[in-house]
Amino acid sequence: MKNDLLLRVLNAEKVERQPIWLMRQAGRYMKEYRDVRSKVTFLELCKTPELACEVTLQPIRAFGLDAAIVFSDILIPIEPMGVELDFNPAPVIANPIRSKADAEKLTVVDPYKDLNFVIETVKLLVSKLDVPLIGFSGAPFTLACYMVEGKGSKNFDVIKTFMRNDEDGYRILMEKLSDSTIKYLQAQIDNGCPVVQIFDTWAGVLSPYDYEKYVFPYVDYIINNLKNAKVIYFAKNGATFFNSLKKLKCDALGVDWSVTLEDYAKLTDDKFVLQGNMDPTLLFASKYKIREMAKTIINEGKNIKGHIFNLGHGILPQTPVENVEFLVKYVKGEVE
């Protein structure tokens, strides 16, 4: 591996500069991606290793980022569990989980049998990359939000009601999701991903009390049962969970733009390398504004245990490619 900057930061080593990669760095903002995507459905793209490999590599070739992340979707593992999943274009589930009986019907994923296309994508990428490959999964609660609501939600009232009123059903669902997540992530690790990220996109819809009771034990269980990789956990809008997060044994925490890196480090006793946290909409601004905020984030990152430059969430589809290029070059010290 020619570029191990990400791994060295995750080891809490002093480095010459902060590494940079971007959530959803492979995607619709790139013409190269749209050209591939125009020929297949989204699920076909995820399930065809050669195509998933190609779109994973596109931003690495274009921008020289310090890490690649396997192209897939957080919901891919729930389909073989027994969920009827489609994208239209947002995810839609035809048979949402609404009872203990529904949860009991679900099966735990066998990644080598059910998700072998992801493993094959990982193998292809490892043979082609000279930067670390990040594997990933959705966190159990975020996956449960889709599985119970049946689609995206504004209020998350269905999952919250199920969580509180059918605790046995919720527990069974979360246990199966946790076991599936461990198997899925470990398979990615065992086939060449030295880093994995767990995305808890919807964790922030909960109170700190509900997070501690209904989410933290499962995240903690997953992290404690992964071997031979660095683990990044990203709970969007999760700064209020700092008392829970401090107990995790992961290597890094993702940070959204609602809190500064320095404040987040203080809240979590500077125990973790932090990743983030530029607002993705800044990439629609002028280069002056992008530079101004990037400089602030870089300087804050120098005052904490370690820092990986990233956005506070994924790149938006309409993002100008030239602004992504400028940001990456600025963080790498190639432009002023």
mmCIF file of C-alpha atoms in Angstrom:
data_model
loop_
_atom_site.group_PDB
_atom_site.id
_atom_site.type_symbol
_atom_site.label_atom_id
_atom_site.label_comp_id
_atom_site.label_asym_id
_atom_site.label_seq_id
_atom_site.Cartn_x
_atom_site.Cartn_y
_atom_site.Cartn_z
ATOM 1 C CA MET A 1 0.000 0.000 0.000
ATOM 2 C CA LYS A 2 1.636 3.235 -1.161
ATOM 3 C CA ASN A 3 -0.581 5.538 0.895
ATOM 4 C CA ASP A 4 -1.220 4.415 4.477
ATOM 5 C CA LEU A 5 -2.001 7.886 5.858
ATOM 6 C CA LEU A 6 -5.495 6.879 7.004
ATOM 7 C CA LEU A 7 -4.199 3.851 8.866
ATOM 8 C CA ARG A 8 -1.490 5.849 10.591
ATOM 9 C CA VAL A 9 -4.018 8.436 11.806
ATOM 10 C CA LEU A 10 -6.280 5.665 13.086
ATOM 11 C CA ASN A 11 -3.266 4.358 15.003
ATOM 12 C CA ALA A 12 -3.059 7.836 16.589
ATOM 13 C CA GLU A 13 0.338 8.440 14.973
ATOM 14 C CA LYS A 14 1.575 11.915 14.135
ATOM 15 C CA VAL A 15 1.238 12.471 10.391
ATOM 16 C CA GLU A 16 2.392 15.038 7.850
ATOM 17 C CA ARG A 17 -1.204 16.050 7.025
ATOM 18 C CA GLN A 18 -4.754 14.931 7.652
ATOM 19 C CA PRO A 19 -6.012 12.247 5.248
ATOM 20 C CA ILE A 20 -9.153 13.004 3.251
ATOM 21 C CA TRP A 21 -11.937 10.842 1.879
ATOM 22 C CA LEU A 22 -15.579 11.812 1.402
ATOM 23 C CA MET A 23 -18.772 9.999 2.246
ATOM 24 C CA ARG A 24 -20.639 9.080 -0.971
ATOM 25 C CA GLN A 25 -17.509 9.995 -2.912
ATOM 26 C CA ALA A 26 -18.625 7.557 -5.630
ATOM 27 C CA GLY A 27 -21.935 8.825 -6.914
ATOM 28 C CA ARG A 28 -24.252 10.922 -9.005
ATOM 29 C CA TYR A 29 -22.221 14.143 -8.941
ATOM 30 C CA MET A 30 -19.682 12.436 -11.255
ATOM 31 C CA LYS A 31 -20.450 12.013 -14.961
ATOM 32 C CA GLU A 32 -18.453 8.776 -14.996
ATOM 33 C CA TYR A 33 -20.811 7.332 -12.396
ATOM 34 C CA ARG A 34 -23.932 8.482 -14.242
ATOM 35 C CA ASP A 35 -22.645 6.846 -17.432
ATOM 36 C CA VAL A 36 -22.338 3.485 -15.660
ATOM 37 C CA ARG A 37 -25.590 3.895 -13.761
ATOM 38 C CA SER A 38 -27.564 4.702 -16.942
ATOM 39 C CA LYS A 39 -27.089 1.109 -18.124
ATOM 40 C CA VAL A 40 -28.286 -0.721 -14.975
ATOM 41 C CA THR A 41 -30.621 -0.369 -12.001
ATOM 42 C CA PHE A 42 -29.161 0.708 -8.688
ATOM 43 C CA LEU A 43 -29.481 -2.793 -7.239
ATOM 44 C CA GLU A 44 -27.834 -4.276 -10.333
ATOM 45 C CA LEU A 45 -24.954 -1.859 -9.910
ATOM 46 C CA CYS A 46 -24.512 -2.885 -6.262
ATOM 47 C CA LYS A 47 -24.703 -6.587 -7.130
ATOM 48 C CA THR A 48 -22.283 -6.612 -10.100
ATOM 49 C CA PRO A 49 -18.717 -6.709 -8.716
ATOM 50 C CA GLU A 50 -17.023 -5.371 -11.859
ATOM 51 C CA LEU A 51 -19.355 -2.346 -11.991
ATOM 52 C CA ALA A 52 -19.258 -1.713 -8.229
ATOM 53 C CA CYS A 53 -15.463 -1.871 -8.426
ATOM 54 C CA GLU A 54 -15.375 0.602 -11.318
ATOM 55 C CA VAL A 55 -17.519 3.240 -9.607
ATOM 56 C CA THR A 56 -15.538 2.817 -6.369
ATOM 57 C CA LEU A 57 -12.337 3.597 -8.277
ATOM 58 C CA GLN A 58 -13.700 6.620 -10.176
ATOM 59 C CA PRO A 59 -13.187 9.239 -7.419
ATOM 60 C CA ILE A 60 -9.787 7.758 -6.518
ATOM 61 C CA ARG A 61 -8.624 8.264 -10.100
ATOM 62 C CA ALA A 62 -10.222 11.702 -10.371
ATOM 63 C CA PHE A 63 -9.148 13.265 -7.069
ATOM 64 C CA GLY A 64 -6.374 11.176 -5.483
ATOM 65 C CA LEU A 65 -8.267 10.633 -2.225
ATOM 66 C CA ASP A 66 -6.551 8.884 0.669
ATOM 67 C CA ALA A 67 -9.064 6.029 0.950
ATOM 68 C CA ALA A 68 -11.702 4.229 -1.076
ATOM 69 C CA ILE A 69 -14.998 2.970 0.322
ATOM 70 C CA VAL A 70 -16.712 -0.091 -1.137
ATOM 71 C CA PHE A 71 -19.594 0.959 -3.381
ATOM 72 C CA SER A 72 -22.815 -0.525 -2.041
ATOM 73 C CA ASP A 73 -25.805 0.549 0.042
ATOM 74 C CA ILE A 74 -26.465 0.149 3.751
ATOM 75 C CA LEU A 75 -29.713 -1.724 2.995
ATOM 76 C CA ILE A 76 -28.147 -4.429 0.806
ATOM 77 C CA PRO A 77 -27.752 -6.927 3.721
ATOM 78 C CA ILE A 78 -31.400 -6.753 4.808
ATOM 79 C CA GLU A 79 -32.730 -8.261 1.577
ATOM 80 C CA PRO A 80 -31.400 -11.790 2.244
ATOM 81 C CA MET A 81 -32.718 -11.531 5.811
ATOM 82 C CA GLY A 82 -36.212 -11.742 4.314
ATOM 83 C CA VAL A 83 -37.042 -8.144 3.395
ATOM 84 C CA GLU A 84 -38.568 -7.238 0.019
ATOM 85 C CA LEU A 85 -36.457 -4.234 -0.950
ATOM 86 C CA ASP A 86 -36.653 -1.931 -3.932
ATOM 87 C CA PHE A 87 -35.352 1.547 -4.814
ATOM 88 C CA ASN A 88 -37.842 3.878 -6.497
ATOM 89 C CA PRO A 89 -35.527 5.895 -6.311
ATOM 90 C CA ALA A 90 -35.639 5.989 -2.502
ATOM 91 C CA PRO A 91 -35.750 2.669 -0.641
ATOM 92 C CA VAL A 92 -39.178 1.039 -0.281
ATOM 93 C CA ILE A 93 -39.882 -2.144 1.694
ATOM 94 C CA ALA A 94 -42.970 -4.144 0.717
ATOM 95 C CA ASN A 95 -43.115 -6.232 3.919
ATOM 96 C CA PRO A 96 -42.182 -3.968 6.848
ATOM 97 C CA ILE A 97 -41.503 -5.506 10.264
ATOM 98 C CA ARG A 98 -44.383 -4.598 12.559
ATOM 99 C CA SER A 99 -44.535 -7.413 15.143
ATOM 100 C CA LYS A 100 -42.530 -9.975 17.093
ATOM 101 C CA ALA A 101 -43.763 -12.624 14.648
ATOM 102 C CA ASP A 102 -42.389 -10.603 11.713
ATOM 103 C CA ALA A 103 -39.007 -10.275 13.451
ATOM 104 C CA GLU A 104 -38.870 -13.995 14.227
ATOM 105 C CA LYS A 105 -39.188 -14.834 10.511
ATOM 106 C CA LEU A 106 -35.987 -12.964 9.654
ATOM 107 C CA THR A 107 -32.758 -14.884 9.154
ATOM 108 C CA VAL A 108 -29.191 -13.898 10.029
ATOM 109 C CA VAL A 109 -27.094 -13.128 6.959
ATOM 110 C CA ASP A 110 -24.383 -15.467 5.701
ATOM 111 C CA PRO A 111 -22.207 -12.992 3.746
ATOM 112 C CA TYR A 112 -20.405 -15.670 1.710
ATOM 113 C CA LYS A 113 -23.701 -17.176 0.584
ATOM 114 C CA ASP A 114 -26.077 -14.208 0.542
ATOM 115 C CA LEU A 115 -23.756 -11.268 -0.204
ATOM 116 C CA ASN A 116 -20.870 -12.849 -2.065
ATOM 117 C CA PHE A 117 -21.045 -10.098 -4.704
ATOM 118 C CA VAL A 118 -19.825 -7.632 -2.051
ATOM 119 C CA ILE A 119 -16.956 -9.956 -1.112
ATOM 120 C CA GLU A 120 -15.994 -10.265 -4.780
ATOM 121 C CA THR A 121 -16.099 -6.466 -5.131
ATOM 122 C CA VAL A 122 -13.769 -6.141 -2.130
ATOM 123 C CA LYS A 123 -11.327 -8.659 -3.630
ATOM 124 C CA LEU A 124 -11.292 -6.851 -6.968
ATOM 125 C CA LEU A 125 -10.675 -3.502 -5.295
ATOM 126 C CA VAL A 126 -7.882 -4.762 -3.060
ATOM 127 C CA SER A 127 -6.047 -5.982 -6.166
ATOM 128 C CA LYS A 128 -6.261 -2.530 -7.779
ATOM 129 C CA LEU A 129 -5.917 0.017 -4.963
ATOM 130 C CA ASP A 130 -2.849 1.636 -3.415
ATOM 131 C CA VAL A 131 -4.900 3.311 -0.663
ATOM 132 C CA PRO A 132 -6.854 1.634 2.176
ATOM 133 C CA LEU A 133 -10.278 0.205 1.346
ATOM 134 C CA ILE A 134 -13.041 1.004 3.824
ATOM 135 C CA GLY A 135 -15.772 -1.580 4.286
ATOM 136 C CA PHE A 136 -19.065 -0.499 5.779
ATOM 137 C CA SER A 137 -22.499 -1.358 7.058
ATOM 138 C CA GLY A 138 -25.541 0.374 8.415
ATOM 139 C CA ALA A 139 -25.953 0.281 12.194
ATOM 140 C CA PRO A 140 -28.816 -1.885 13.504
ATOM 141 C CA PHE A 141 -31.050 1.002 14.549
ATOM 142 C CA THR A 142 -30.720 2.805 11.227
ATOM 143 C CA LEU A 143 -31.492 -0.420 9.354
ATOM 144 C CA ALA A 144 -34.425 -1.070 11.699
ATOM 145 C CA CYS A 145 -35.828 2.385 10.905
ATOM 146 C CA TYR A 146 -36.213 1.417 7.247
ATOM 147 C CA MET A 147 -37.365 -2.119 8.005
ATOM 148 C CA VAL A 148 -40.104 -1.020 10.401
ATOM 149 C CA GLU A 149 -41.190 2.246 8.777
ATOM 150 C CA GLY A 150 -41.068 0.645 5.313
ATOM 151 C CA LYS A 151 -39.518 3.792 3.804
ATOM 152 C CA GLY A 152 -37.942 7.076 4.855
ATOM 153 C CA SER A 153 -39.705 8.995 7.624
ATOM 154 C CA LYS A 154 -40.052 12.508 9.015
ATOM 155 C CA ASN A 155 -41.117 11.607 12.555
ATOM 156 C CA PHE A 156 -40.016 7.975 12.954
ATOM 157 C CA ASP A 157 -43.164 7.371 14.963
ATOM 158 C CA VAL A 158 -43.623 3.780 13.721
ATOM 159 C CA ILE A 159 -40.143 2.571 14.745
ATOM 160 C CA LYS A 160 -40.309 4.444 18.064
ATOM 161 C CA THR A 161 -43.711 2.948 18.866
ATOM 162 C CA PHE A 162 -42.521 -0.558 17.964
ATOM 163 C CA MET A 163 -39.339 -0.052 20.005
ATOM 164 C CA ARG A 164 -41.256 0.936 23.134
ATOM 165 C CA ASN A 165 -44.463 -1.114 22.845
ATOM 166 C CA ASP A 166 -43.054 -4.409 21.555
ATOM 167 C CA GLU A 167 -39.722 -4.675 23.311
ATOM 168 C CA ASP A 168 -39.381 -8.406 22.625
ATOM 169 C CA GLY A 169 -40.006 -7.922 18.925
ATOM 170 C CA TYR A 170 -37.583 -4.993 18.815
ATOM 171 C CA ARG A 171 -34.932 -6.990 20.697
ATOM 172 C CA ILE A 172 -35.222 -9.943 18.299
ATOM 173 C CA LEU A 173 -34.954 -7.590 15.304
ATOM 174 C CA MET A 174 -31.921 -5.779 16.720
ATOM 175 C CA GLU A 175 -30.156 -8.993 17.733
ATOM 176 C CA LYS A 176 -30.539 -10.443 14.241
ATOM 177 C CA LEU A 177 -29.373 -7.201 12.681
ATOM 178 C CA SER A 178 -26.375 -7.049 15.030
ATOM 179 C CA ASP A 179 -25.306 -10.618 14.306
ATOM 180 C CA SER A 180 -25.754 -10.037 10.569
ATOM 181 C CA THR A 181 -23.707 -6.835 10.767
ATOM 182 C CA ILE A 182 -20.827 -8.545 12.563
ATOM 183 C CA LYS A 183 -20.703 -11.337 9.977
ATOM 184 C CA TYR A 184 -20.976 -8.887 7.079
ATOM 185 C CA LEU A 185 -18.289 -6.505 8.335
ATOM 186 C CA GLN A 186 -15.936 -9.311 9.367
ATOM 187 C CA ALA A 187 -16.195 -10.829 5.886
ATOM 188 C CA GLN A 188 -15.183 -7.473 4.393
ATOM 189 C CA ILE A 189 -12.298 -7.238 6.857
ATOM 190 C CA ASP A 190 -11.124 -10.795 6.192
ATOM 191 C CA ASN A 191 -11.018 -10.128 2.452
ATOM 192 C CA GLY A 192 -8.940 -6.968 2.584
ATOM 193 C CA CYS A 193 -10.657 -4.014 4.313
ATOM 194 C CA PRO A 194 -8.344 -2.744 7.084
ATOM 195 C CA VAL A 195 -10.985 -0.170 8.119
ATOM 196 C CA VAL A 196 -14.762 -0.431 8.468
ATOM 197 C CA GLN A 197 -17.337 2.274 9.113
ATOM 198 C CA ILE A 198 -20.711 1.768 10.786
ATOM 199 C CA PHE A 199 -23.287 4.319 9.614
ATOM 200 C CA ASP A 200 -25.965 5.237 12.183
ATOM 201 C CA THR A 201 -27.675 7.854 10.051
ATOM 202 C CA TRP A 202 -30.905 7.985 12.055
ATOM 203 C CA ALA A 203 -29.509 7.656 15.594
ATOM 204 C CA GLY A 204 -30.001 11.395 16.092
ATOM 205 C CA VAL A 205 -33.797 11.088 16.031
ATOM 206 C CA LEU A 206 -33.633 9.593 19.529
ATOM 207 C CA SER A 207 -33.213 11.171 22.949
ATOM 208 C CA PRO A 208 -29.997 10.377 24.839
ATOM 209 C CA TYR A 209 -32.066 8.160 27.166
ATOM 210 C CA ASP A 210 -33.528 6.115 24.326
ATOM 211 C CA TYR A 211 -30.161 5.896 22.589
ATOM 212 C CA GLU A 212 -28.535 4.497 25.742
ATOM 213 C CA LYS A 213 -31.300 1.922 26.246
ATOM 214 C CA TYR A 214 -32.309 0.901 22.730
ATOM 215 C CA VAL A 215 -29.239 1.479 20.527
ATOM 216 C CA PHE A 216 -25.948 1.654 22.425
ATOM 217 C CA PRO A 217 -25.884 -1.996 23.624
ATOM 218 C CA TYR A 218 -26.087 -3.272 20.042
ATOM 219 C CA VAL A 219 -23.447 -0.899 18.675
ATOM 220 C CA ASP A 220 -21.164 -1.791 21.569
ATOM 221 C CA TYR A 221 -21.732 -5.516 20.930
ATOM 222 C CA ILE A 222 -20.823 -5.177 17.240
ATOM 223 C CA ILE A 223 -17.655 -3.164 17.861
ATOM 224 C CA ASN A 224 -16.498 -5.564 20.587
ATOM 225 C CA ASN A 225 -16.886 -8.546 18.260
ATOM 226 C CA LEU A 226 -14.995 -7.248 15.204
ATOM 227 C CA LYS A 227 -11.381 -8.333 14.784
ATOM 228 C CA ASN A 228 -8.329 -7.162 12.837
ATOM 229 C CA ALA A 229 -9.599 -3.799 11.613
ATOM 230 C CA LYS A 230 -9.949 -0.190 12.647
ATOM 231 C CA VAL A 231 -13.568 0.779 13.326
ATOM 232 C CA ILE A 232 -15.218 4.151 12.687
ATOM 233 C CA TYR A 233 -18.710 4.751 14.104
ATOM 234 C CA PHE A 234 -20.772 7.616 12.710
ATOM 235 C CA ALA A 235 -23.949 8.606 14.552
ATOM 236 C CA LYS A 236 -25.365 11.588 12.685
ATOM 237 C CA ASN A 237 -26.643 14.288 15.068
ATOM 238 C CA GLY A 238 -25.206 12.191 17.876
ATOM 239 C CA ALA A 239 -23.304 14.798 19.911
ATOM 240 C CA THR A 240 -25.921 14.573 22.679
ATOM 241 C CA PHE A 241 -25.020 10.889 23.153
ATOM 242 C CA PHE A 242 -21.497 11.712 24.335
ATOM 243 C CA ASN A 243 -21.867 9.871 27.656
ATOM 244 C CA SER A 244 -22.738 6.698 25.771
ATOM 245 C CA LEU A 245 -20.210 7.183 22.977
ATOM 246 C CA LYS A 246 -17.354 7.576 25.457
ATOM 247 C CA LYS A 247 -17.847 3.925 26.419
ATOM 248 C CA LEU A 248 -17.318 2.583 22.911
ATOM 249 C CA LYS A 249 -14.094 0.776 22.004
ATOM 250 C CA CYS A 250 -13.964 1.988 18.398
ATOM 251 C CA ASP A 251 -10.987 3.843 16.941
ATOM 252 C CA ALA A 252 -12.767 6.860 15.486
ATOM 253 C CA LEU A 253 -16.067 8.704 15.599
ATOM 254 C CA GLY A 254 -17.637 10.483 12.651
ATOM 255 C CA VAL A 255 -18.788 14.040 13.354
ATOM 256 C CA ASP A 256 -21.517 15.963 11.517
ATOM 257 C CA TRP A 257 -21.476 19.743 11.066
ATOM 258 C CA SER A 258 -23.760 20.507 14.038
ATOM 259 C CA VAL A 259 -20.827 20.529 16.481
ATOM 260 C CA THR A 260 -17.189 21.632 16.247
ATOM 261 C CA LEU A 261 -14.415 19.062 16.307
ATOM 262 C CA GLU A 262 -12.876 20.632 19.405
ATOM 263 C CA ASP A 263 -16.196 20.570 21.309
ATOM 264 C CA TYR A 264 -16.839 16.969 20.261
ATOM 265 C CA ALA A 265 -13.352 15.970 21.398
ATOM 266 C CA LYS A 266 -13.973 17.584 24.780
ATOM 267 C CA LEU A 267 -17.349 15.872 25.162
ATOM 268 C CA THR A 268 -15.766 12.480 24.472
ATOM 269 C CA ASP A 269 -12.620 13.121 26.580
ATOM 270 C CA ASP A 270 -10.430 13.223 23.437
ATOM 271 C CA LYS A 271 -10.492 9.417 23.405
ATOM 272 C CA PHE A 272 -11.049 9.053 19.676
ATOM 273 C CA VAL A 273 -9.712 10.089 16.323
ATOM 274 C CA LEU A 274 -12.475 12.250 14.828
ATOM 275 C CA GLN A 275 -13.672 12.249 11.229
ATOM 276 C CA GLY A 276 -15.490 15.119 9.554
ATOM 277 C CA ASN A 277 -17.088 17.537 9.543
ATOM 278 C CA MET A 278 -17.663 19.995 6.678
ATOM 279 C CA ASP A 279 -21.280 20.732 5.746
ATOM 280 C CA PRO A 280 -21.746 19.144 2.278
ATOM 281 C CA THR A 281 -23.599 22.261 1.075
ATOM 282 C CA LEU A 282 -20.360 24.248 1.391
ATOM 283 C CA LEU A 283 -19.302 22.521 -1.821
ATOM 284 C CA PHE A 284 -21.877 24.707 -3.600
ATOM 285 C CA ALA A 285 -20.121 27.851 -2.332
ATOM 286 C CA SER A 286 -17.176 29.792 -3.741
ATOM 287 C CA LYS A 287 -13.654 28.438 -3.494
ATOM 288 C CA TYR A 288 -12.941 31.207 -0.998
ATOM 289 C CA LYS A 289 -15.688 29.936 1.319
ATOM 290 C CA ILE A 290 -14.599 26.311 0.855
ATOM 291 C CA ARG A 291 -10.991 27.245 1.674
ATOM 292 C CA GLU A 292 -12.063 29.295 4.701
ATOM 293 C CA MET A 293 -14.031 26.445 6.305
ATOM 294 C CA ALA A 294 -11.536 23.744 5.322
ATOM 295 C CA LYS A 295 -8.765 25.750 6.988
ATOM 296 C CA THR A 296 -10.830 26.072 10.171
ATOM 297 C CA ILE A 297 -11.535 22.336 10.264
ATOM 298 C CA ILE A 298 -7.897 21.442 9.560
ATOM 299 C CA ASN A 299 -6.694 23.736 12.349
ATOM 300 C CA GLU A 300 -9.204 22.290 14.823
ATOM 301 C CA GLY A 301 -8.130 18.810 13.768
ATOM 302 C CA LYS A 302 -4.568 19.577 14.791
ATOM 303 C CA ASN A 303 -5.674 20.130 18.396
ATOM 304 C CA ILE A 304 -7.311 16.740 18.955
ATOM 305 C CA LYS A 305 -6.094 13.128 19.185
ATOM 306 C CA GLY A 306 -6.274 12.691 15.425
ATOM 307 C CA HIS A 307 -8.343 13.880 12.492
ATOM 308 C CA ILE A 308 -9.599 12.493 9.184
ATOM 309 C CA PHE A 309 -10.967 15.211 6.907
ATOM 310 C CA ASN A 310 -14.427 14.380 5.594
ATOM 311 C CA LEU A 311 -17.852 15.878 5.132
ATOM 312 C CA GLY A 312 -20.433 15.771 7.907
ATOM 313 C CA HIS A 313 -22.595 13.576 5.651
ATOM 314 C CA GLY A 314 -22.553 12.408 2.030
ATOM 315 C CA ILE A 315 -21.793 14.483 -1.060
ATOM 316 C CA LEU A 316 -25.013 15.822 -2.600
ATOM 317 C CA PRO A 317 -25.816 14.764 -6.191
ATOM 318 C CA GLN A 318 -25.697 18.279 -7.680
ATOM 319 C CA THR A 319 -22.256 19.093 -6.220
ATOM 320 C CA PRO A 320 -19.866 20.735 -8.744
ATOM 321 C CA VAL A 321 -17.021 18.328 -9.484
ATOM 322 C CA GLU A 322 -14.513 21.188 -9.680
ATOM 323 C CA ASN A 323 -15.285 22.136 -6.072
ATOM 324 C CA VAL A 324 -14.650 18.578 -4.874
ATOM 325 C CA GLU A 325 -11.349 18.658 -6.727
ATOM 326 C CA PHE A 326 -10.426 21.994 -5.133
ATOM 327 C CA LEU A 327 -11.279 20.803 -1.622
ATOM 328 C CA VAL A 328 -9.194 17.644 -1.943
ATOM 329 C CA LYS A 329 -6.221 19.568 -3.351
ATOM 330 C CA TYR A 330 -6.499 22.181 -0.581
ATOM 331 C CA VAL A 331 -6.553 19.580 2.199
ATOM 332 C CA LYS A 332 -3.587 17.815 0.589
ATOM 333 C CA GLY A 333 -1.671 21.110 0.394
ATOM 334 C CA GLU A 334 -1.540 21.145 -3.401
ATOM 335 C CA VAL A 335 -3.320 24.536 -3.777
ATOM 336 C CA GLU A 336 -3.585 27.569 -1.549
#
